[in-house]
CSV table of C-alpha atoms in Angstrom, one decimal:
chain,number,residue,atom,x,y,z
A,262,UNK,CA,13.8,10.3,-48.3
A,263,UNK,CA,11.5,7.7,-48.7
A,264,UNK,CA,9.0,9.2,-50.8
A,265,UNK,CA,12.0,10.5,-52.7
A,266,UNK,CA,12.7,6.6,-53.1
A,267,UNK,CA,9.4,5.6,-54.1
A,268,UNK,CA,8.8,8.1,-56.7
A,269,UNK,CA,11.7,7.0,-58.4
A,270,UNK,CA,10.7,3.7,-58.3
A,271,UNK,CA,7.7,4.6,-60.1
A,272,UNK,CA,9.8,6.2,-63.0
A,273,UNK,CA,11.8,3.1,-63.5
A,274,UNK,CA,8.9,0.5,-64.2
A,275,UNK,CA,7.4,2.1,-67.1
A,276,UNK,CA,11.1,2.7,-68.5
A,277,UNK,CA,11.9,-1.0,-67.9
A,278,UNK,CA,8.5,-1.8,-69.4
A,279,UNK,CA,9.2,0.2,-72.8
A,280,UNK,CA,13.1,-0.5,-73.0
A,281,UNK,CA,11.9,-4.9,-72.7
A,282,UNK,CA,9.6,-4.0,-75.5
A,283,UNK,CA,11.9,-2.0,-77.7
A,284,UNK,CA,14.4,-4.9,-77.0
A,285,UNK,CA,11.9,-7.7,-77.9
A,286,UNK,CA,10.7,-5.7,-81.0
A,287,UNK,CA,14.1,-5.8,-82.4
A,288,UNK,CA,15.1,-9.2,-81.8
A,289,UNK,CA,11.8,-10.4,-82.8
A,290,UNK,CA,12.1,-8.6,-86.3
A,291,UNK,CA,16.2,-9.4,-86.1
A,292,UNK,CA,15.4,-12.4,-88.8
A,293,UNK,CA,13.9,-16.1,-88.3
A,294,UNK,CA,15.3,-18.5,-85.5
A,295,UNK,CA,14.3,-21.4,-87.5
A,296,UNK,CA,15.7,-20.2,-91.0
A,297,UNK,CA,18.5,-23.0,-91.3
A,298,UNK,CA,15.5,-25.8,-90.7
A,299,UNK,CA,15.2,-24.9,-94.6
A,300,UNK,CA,18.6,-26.3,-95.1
A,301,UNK,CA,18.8,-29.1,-93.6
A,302,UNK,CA,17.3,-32.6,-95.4
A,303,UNK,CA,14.3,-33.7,-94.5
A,304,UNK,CA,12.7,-31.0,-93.0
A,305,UNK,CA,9.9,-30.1,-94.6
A,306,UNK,CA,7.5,-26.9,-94.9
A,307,UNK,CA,5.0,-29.0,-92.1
A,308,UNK,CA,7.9,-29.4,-89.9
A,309,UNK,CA,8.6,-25.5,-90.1
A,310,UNK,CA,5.0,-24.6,-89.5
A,311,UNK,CA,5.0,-26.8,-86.7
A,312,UNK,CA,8.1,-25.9,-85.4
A,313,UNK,CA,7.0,-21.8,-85.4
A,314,UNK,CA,3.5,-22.7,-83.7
A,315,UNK,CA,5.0,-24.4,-80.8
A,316,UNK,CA,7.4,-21.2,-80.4
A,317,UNK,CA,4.6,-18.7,-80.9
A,318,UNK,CA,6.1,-17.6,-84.1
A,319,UNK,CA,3.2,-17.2,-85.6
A,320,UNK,CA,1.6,-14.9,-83.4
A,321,UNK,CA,1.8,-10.6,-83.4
A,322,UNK,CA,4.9,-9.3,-81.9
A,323,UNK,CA,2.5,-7.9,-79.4
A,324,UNK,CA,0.7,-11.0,-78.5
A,325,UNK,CA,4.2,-12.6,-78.1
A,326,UNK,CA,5.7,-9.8,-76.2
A,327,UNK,CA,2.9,-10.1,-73.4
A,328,UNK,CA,3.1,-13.8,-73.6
A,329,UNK,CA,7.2,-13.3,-72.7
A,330,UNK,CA,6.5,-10.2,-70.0
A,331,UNK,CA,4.1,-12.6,-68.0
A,332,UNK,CA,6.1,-15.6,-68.0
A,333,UNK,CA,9.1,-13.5,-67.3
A,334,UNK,CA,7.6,-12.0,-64.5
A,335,UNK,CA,6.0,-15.4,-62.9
A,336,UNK,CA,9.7,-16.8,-63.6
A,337,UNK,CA,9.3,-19.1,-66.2
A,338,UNK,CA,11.8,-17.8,-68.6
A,339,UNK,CA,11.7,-20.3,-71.1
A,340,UNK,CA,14.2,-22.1,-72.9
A,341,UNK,CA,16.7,-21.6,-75.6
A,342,UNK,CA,16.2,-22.5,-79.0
A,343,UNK,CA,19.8,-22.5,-80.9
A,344,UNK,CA,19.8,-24.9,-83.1
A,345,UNK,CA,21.5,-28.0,-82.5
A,346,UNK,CA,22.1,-27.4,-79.0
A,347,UNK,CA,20.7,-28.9,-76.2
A,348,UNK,CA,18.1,-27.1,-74.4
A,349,UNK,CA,18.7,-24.7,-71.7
A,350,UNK,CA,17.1,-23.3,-69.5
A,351,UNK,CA,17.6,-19.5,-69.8
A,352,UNK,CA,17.3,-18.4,-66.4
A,353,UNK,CA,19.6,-21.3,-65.6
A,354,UNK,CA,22.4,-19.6,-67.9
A,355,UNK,CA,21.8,-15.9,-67.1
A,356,UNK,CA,22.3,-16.2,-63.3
A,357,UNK,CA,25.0,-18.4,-63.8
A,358,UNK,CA,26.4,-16.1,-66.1
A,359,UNK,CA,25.5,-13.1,-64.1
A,360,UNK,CA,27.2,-14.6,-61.5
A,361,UNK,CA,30.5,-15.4,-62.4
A,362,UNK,CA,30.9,-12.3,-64.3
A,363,UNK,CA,28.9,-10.5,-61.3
A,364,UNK,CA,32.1,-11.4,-59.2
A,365,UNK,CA,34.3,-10.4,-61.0
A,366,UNK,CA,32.9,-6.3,-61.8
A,367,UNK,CA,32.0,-6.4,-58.5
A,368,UNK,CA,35.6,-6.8,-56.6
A,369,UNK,CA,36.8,-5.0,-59.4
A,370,UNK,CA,34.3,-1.4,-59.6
A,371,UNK,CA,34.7,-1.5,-55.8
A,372,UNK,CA,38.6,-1.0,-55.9
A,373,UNK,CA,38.7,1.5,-58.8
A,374,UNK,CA,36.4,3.5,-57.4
A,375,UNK,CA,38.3,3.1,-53.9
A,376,UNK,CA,41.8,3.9,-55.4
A,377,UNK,CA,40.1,5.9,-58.3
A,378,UNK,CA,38.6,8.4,-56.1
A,379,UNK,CA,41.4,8.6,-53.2
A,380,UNK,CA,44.4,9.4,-56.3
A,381,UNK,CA,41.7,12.2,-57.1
A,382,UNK,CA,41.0,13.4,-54.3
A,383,UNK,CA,45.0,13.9,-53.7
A,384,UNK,CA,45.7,15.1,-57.2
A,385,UNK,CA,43.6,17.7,-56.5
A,386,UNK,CA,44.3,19.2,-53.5
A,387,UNK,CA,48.5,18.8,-54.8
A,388,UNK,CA,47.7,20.2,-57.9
A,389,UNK,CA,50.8,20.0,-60.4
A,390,UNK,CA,52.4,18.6,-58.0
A,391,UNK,CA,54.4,15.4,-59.2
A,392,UNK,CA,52.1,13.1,-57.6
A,393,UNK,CA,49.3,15.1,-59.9
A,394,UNK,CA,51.2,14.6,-63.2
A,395,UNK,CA,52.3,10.5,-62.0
A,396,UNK,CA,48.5,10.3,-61.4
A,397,UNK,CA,47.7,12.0,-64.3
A,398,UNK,CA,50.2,10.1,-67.3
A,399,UNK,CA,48.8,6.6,-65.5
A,400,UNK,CA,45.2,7.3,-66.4
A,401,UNK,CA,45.9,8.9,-70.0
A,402,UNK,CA,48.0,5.5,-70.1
A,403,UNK,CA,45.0,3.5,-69.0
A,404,UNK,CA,42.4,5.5,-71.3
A,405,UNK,CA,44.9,4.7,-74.4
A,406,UNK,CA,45.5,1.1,-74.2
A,407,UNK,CA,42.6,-1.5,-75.3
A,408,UNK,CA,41.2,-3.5,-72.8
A,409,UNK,CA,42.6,-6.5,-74.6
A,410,UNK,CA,45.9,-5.2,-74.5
A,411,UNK,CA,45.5,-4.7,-70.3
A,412,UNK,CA,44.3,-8.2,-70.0
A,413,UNK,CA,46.8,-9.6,-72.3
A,414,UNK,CA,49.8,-7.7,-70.1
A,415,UNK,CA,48.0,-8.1,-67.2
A,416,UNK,CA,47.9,-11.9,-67.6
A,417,UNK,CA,51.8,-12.4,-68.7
A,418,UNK,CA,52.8,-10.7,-66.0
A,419,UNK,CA,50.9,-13.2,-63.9
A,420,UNK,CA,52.2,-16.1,-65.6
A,421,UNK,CA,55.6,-14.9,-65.3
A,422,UNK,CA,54.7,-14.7,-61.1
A,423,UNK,CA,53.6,-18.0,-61.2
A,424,UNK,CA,56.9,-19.1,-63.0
A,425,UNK,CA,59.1,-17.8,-60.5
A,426,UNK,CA,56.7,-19.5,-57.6
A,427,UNK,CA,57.5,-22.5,-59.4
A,428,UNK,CA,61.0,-22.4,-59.7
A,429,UNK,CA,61.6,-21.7,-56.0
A,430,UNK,CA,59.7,-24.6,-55.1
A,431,UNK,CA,56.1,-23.4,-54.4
A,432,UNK,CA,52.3,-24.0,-56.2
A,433,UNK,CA,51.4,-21.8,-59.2
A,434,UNK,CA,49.1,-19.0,-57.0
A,435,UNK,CA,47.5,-17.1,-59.8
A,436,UNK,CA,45.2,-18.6,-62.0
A,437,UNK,CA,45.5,-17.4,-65.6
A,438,UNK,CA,42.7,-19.5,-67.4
A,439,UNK,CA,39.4,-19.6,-66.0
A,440,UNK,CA,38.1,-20.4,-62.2
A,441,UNK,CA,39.0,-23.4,-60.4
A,442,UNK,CA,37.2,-26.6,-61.6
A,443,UNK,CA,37.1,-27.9,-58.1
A,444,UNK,CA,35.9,-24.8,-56.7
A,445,UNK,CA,37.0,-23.7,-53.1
A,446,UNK,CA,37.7,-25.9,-50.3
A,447,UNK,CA,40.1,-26.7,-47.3
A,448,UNK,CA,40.5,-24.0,-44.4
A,449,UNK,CA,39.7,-20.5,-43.9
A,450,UNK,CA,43.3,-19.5,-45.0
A,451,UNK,CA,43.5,-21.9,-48.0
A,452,UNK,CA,40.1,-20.9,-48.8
A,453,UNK,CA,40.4,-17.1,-49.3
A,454,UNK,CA,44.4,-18.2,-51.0
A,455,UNK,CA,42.5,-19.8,-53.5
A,456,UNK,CA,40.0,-17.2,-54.1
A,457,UNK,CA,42.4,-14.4,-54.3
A,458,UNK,CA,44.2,-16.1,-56.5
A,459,UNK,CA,41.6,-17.2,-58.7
A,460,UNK,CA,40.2,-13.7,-59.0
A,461,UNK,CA,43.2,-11.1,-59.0
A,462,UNK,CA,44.3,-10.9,-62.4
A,463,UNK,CA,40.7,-10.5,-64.0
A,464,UNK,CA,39.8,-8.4,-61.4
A,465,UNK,CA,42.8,-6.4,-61.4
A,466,UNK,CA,42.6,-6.0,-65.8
A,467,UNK,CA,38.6,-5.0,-65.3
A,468,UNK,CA,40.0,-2.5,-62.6
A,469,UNK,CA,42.7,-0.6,-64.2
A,470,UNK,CA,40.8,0.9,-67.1
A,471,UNK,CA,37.6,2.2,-64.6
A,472,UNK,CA,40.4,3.6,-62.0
A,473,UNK,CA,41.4,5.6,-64.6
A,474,UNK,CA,37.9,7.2,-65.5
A,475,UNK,CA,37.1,7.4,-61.5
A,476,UNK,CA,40.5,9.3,-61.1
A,477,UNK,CA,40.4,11.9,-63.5
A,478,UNK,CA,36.4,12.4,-62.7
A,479,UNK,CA,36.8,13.1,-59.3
A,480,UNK,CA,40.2,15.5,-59.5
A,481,UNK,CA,38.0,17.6,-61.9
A,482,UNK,CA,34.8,17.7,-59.5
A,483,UNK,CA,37.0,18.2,-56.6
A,484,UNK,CA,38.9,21.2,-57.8
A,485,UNK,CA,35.7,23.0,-59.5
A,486,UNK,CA,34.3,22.4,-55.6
A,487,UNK,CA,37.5,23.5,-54.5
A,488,UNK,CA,37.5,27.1,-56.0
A,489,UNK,CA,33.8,27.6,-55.8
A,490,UNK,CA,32.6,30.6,-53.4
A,491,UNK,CA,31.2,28.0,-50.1
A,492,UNK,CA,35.2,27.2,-50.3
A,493,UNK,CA,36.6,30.3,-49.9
A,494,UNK,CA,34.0,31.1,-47.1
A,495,UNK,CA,34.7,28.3,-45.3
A,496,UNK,CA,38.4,29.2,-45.4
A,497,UNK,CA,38.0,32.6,-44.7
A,498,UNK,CA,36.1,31.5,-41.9
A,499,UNK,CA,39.6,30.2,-40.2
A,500,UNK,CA,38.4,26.3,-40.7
A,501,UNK,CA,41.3,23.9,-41.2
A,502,UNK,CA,42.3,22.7,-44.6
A,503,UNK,CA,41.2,18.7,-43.9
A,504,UNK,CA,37.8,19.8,-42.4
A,505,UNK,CA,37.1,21.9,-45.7
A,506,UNK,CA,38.4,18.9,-48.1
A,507,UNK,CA,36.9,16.6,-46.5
A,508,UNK,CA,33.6,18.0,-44.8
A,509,UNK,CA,32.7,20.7,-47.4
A,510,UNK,CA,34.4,20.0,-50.6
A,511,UNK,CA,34.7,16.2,-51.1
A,512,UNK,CA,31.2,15.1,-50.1
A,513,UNK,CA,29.7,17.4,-53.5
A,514,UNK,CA,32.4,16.5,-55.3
A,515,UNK,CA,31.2,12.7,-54.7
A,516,UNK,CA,27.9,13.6,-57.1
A,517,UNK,CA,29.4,13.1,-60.5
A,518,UNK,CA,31.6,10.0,-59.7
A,519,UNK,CA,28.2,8.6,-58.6
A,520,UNK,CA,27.0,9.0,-61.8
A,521,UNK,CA,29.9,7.3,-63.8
A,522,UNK,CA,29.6,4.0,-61.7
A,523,UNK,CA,26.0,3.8,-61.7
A,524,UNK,CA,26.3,3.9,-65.5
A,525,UNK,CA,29.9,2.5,-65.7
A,526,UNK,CA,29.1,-1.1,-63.5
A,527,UNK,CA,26.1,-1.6,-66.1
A,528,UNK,CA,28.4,-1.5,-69.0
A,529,UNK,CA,31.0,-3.5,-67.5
A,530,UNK,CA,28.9,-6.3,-66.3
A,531,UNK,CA,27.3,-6.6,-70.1
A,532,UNK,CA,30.8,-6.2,-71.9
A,533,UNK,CA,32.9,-7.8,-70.2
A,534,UNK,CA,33.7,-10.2,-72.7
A,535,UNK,CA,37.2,-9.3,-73.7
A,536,UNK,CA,38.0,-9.9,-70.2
A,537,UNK,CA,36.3,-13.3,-70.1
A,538,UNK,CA,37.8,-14.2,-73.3
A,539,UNK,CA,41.6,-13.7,-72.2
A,540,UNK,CA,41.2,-15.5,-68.8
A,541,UNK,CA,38.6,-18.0,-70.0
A,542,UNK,CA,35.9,-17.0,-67.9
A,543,UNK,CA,32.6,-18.0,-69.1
A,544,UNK,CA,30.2,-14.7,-67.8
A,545,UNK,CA,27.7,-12.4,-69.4
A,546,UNK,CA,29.9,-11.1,-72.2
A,547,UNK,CA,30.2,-15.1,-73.4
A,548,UNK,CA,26.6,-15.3,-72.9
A,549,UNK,CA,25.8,-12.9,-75.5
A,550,UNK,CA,28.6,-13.4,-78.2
A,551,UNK,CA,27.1,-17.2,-78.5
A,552,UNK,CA,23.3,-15.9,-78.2
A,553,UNK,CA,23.9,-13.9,-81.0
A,554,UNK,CA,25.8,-16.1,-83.0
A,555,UNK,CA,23.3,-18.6,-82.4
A,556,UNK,CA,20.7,-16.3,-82.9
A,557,UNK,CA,18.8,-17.2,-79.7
A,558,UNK,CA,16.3,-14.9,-79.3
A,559,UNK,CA,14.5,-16.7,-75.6
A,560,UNK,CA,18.6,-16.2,-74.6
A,561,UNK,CA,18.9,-12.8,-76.1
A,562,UNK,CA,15.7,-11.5,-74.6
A,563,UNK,CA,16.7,-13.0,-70.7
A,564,UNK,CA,20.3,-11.5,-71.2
A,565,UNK,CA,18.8,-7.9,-72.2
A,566,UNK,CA,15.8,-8.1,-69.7
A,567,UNK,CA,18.7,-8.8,-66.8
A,568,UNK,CA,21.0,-6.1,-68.2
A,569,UNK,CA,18.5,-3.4,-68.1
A,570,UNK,CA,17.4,-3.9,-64.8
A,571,UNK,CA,20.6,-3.9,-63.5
A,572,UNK,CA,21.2,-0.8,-65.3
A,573,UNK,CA,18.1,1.2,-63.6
A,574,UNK,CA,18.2,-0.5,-60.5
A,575,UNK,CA,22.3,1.3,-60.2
A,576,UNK,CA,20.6,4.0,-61.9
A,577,UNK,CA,18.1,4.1,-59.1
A,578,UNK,CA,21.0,3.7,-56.6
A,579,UNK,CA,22.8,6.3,-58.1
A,580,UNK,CA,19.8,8.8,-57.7
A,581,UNK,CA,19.4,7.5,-53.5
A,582,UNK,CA,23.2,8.6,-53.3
A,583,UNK,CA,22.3,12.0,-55.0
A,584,UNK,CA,19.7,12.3,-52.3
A,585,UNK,CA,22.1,11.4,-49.2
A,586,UNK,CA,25.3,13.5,-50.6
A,587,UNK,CA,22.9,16.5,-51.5
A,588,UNK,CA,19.5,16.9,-49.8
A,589,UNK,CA,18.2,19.8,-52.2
A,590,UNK,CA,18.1,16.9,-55.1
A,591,UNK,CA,15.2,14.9,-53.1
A,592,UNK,CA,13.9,18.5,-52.4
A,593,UNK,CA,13.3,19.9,-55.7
């Protein structure tokens, strides 16, 4: 297993290595960071030139690209550039960033792949049953409605809550526009009643739309598994109907679920944005929209570098679980 491990880390460096290139090719030849200088009085051709050398404009792309990689890697990730802002520090941002939104995809990929796989699981083994078609019309519910529109519902329905709190005489519980300024304090009790409160609707919106895809992905692995030939032997062999669901059939049917989250907690920790943008959380998805807008390429290149690796490093995961839920896969 563990020379199953390292061999795939030796496949992911030189893909992390040409996808950071790739990335920093196109934002280096996405257009000029320093174009509106031009525009504004009193700047003059000097103060561009001067500008660009102490960037390292006016080197090659490749020349910059190593210069980037090796200050990357030694942890200097520079700063950011956007035009009349201050200057940041881009690591600063990206883990704060990462972080809050990090939270948030976390608590939330956990449960809908909790629920998501245990409603497939059961689907499957009661197929057409009514708890199959309930199960069923919820996720071709979820699948059809924007992730705006979830967060939006989502989000009214907590306000409404935290009307009727207030009319009986208690606090507002759920918090409906952004995390809690003073942060978390005050006993263990208050503590996690602030956190919980703080994080559920987010959490919950994010949630809904993955439990769908983890639902229906699972009820179709798990009745392929279910009428394949091992199945039947195992049942002709006399063995009880939970020991073959849950011994034979559930553990291969785990393989392609592993693959949507692996992929699926990648794209929701980069696009999360909708989600930020309804609750006011200021994440990755934030992060991005203003780099872009602002066309800060030092930003740009931090928030891709961080996304990719977290997208091999669950893809790299996602290849260990392969090993543990099927040992021919490390064998071949």
């Amino acid at each position: 297993m563990i020379r199953y491990i390292i061999r795939r880390l030796l496949i992911s460096i030189p893909i992390l290595l040409i996808g950071s290139f790739a990335c920093y090719l196109l934002v280096a030849t996405a257009g000029n960071p320093l174009a509106e200088m031009r525009f504004r009085q009193g700047v003059t051709e000097a103060d561009i030139k001067a500008a660009e050398v102490s960037l390292g404009l006016d080197k090659p792309v490749v020349v910059r690209y190593w210069n980037w990689l090796t200050d990357f890697v030694s942890g200097d990730w520079g700063q950011s550039i956007a035009l009349g802002q201050a200057k940041q520090q881009v690591f600063t941002q990206v883990t704060e960033a990462l972080w809050t939104t990090g939270r948030l995809v976390l608590g939330a990929e956990l449960l809908a792949l909790t629920l998501g796989v245990a409603v497939g699981v059961l689907a499957a083994v009661r197929q057409y049953s009514i708890f199959d078609y309930l199960a069923t019309s919820t996720a071709f519910l979820m699948f059809s409605m924007p992730i705006f529109c979830v967060a939006v519902i989502v989000k009214d329905y907590g306000i409404q809550f935290n009307n009727v709190l207030e009319s009986m005489g208690l606090d507002r519980w759920l918090t409906t526009a952004g995390p809690r300024p003073e942060g978390f304090s005050g006993s263990f009790g208050e503590v996690i009643f602030k956190y919980t409160g703080t994080f559920l609707l987010p959490t919950v919106a994010l949630m809904l739309i993955s439990f769908a895809a983890y639902s229906r992905f699972e009820r179709a692995s798990m009745l392929e598994i279910l009428h394949s030939d091992f199945v039947r032997t195992a049942r002709a062999k006399g063995i009880s109907q939970s020991r073959v669901i849950f011994r034979h059939a559930f553990r291969n049917a785990l393989i392609p679920v592993a693959t949507l989250f692996s992929l699926n907690f990648g794209a929701v920790l980069s696009g999360a944005i909708i989600t930020e943008t309804v609750f006011g959380w200021s994440g990755m998805g934030t992060l991005l929209v203003n780099s872009v807008r602002q066309f800060d390429p030092p930003m740009l290149m931090g928030w891709l570098a961080v996304t990719a690796t977290l997208i091999v490093l669950f893809n790299l995961v996602a290849d260990v679980v392969y090993g543990i839920l099927d040992p021919r896969i490390r064998l071949g």
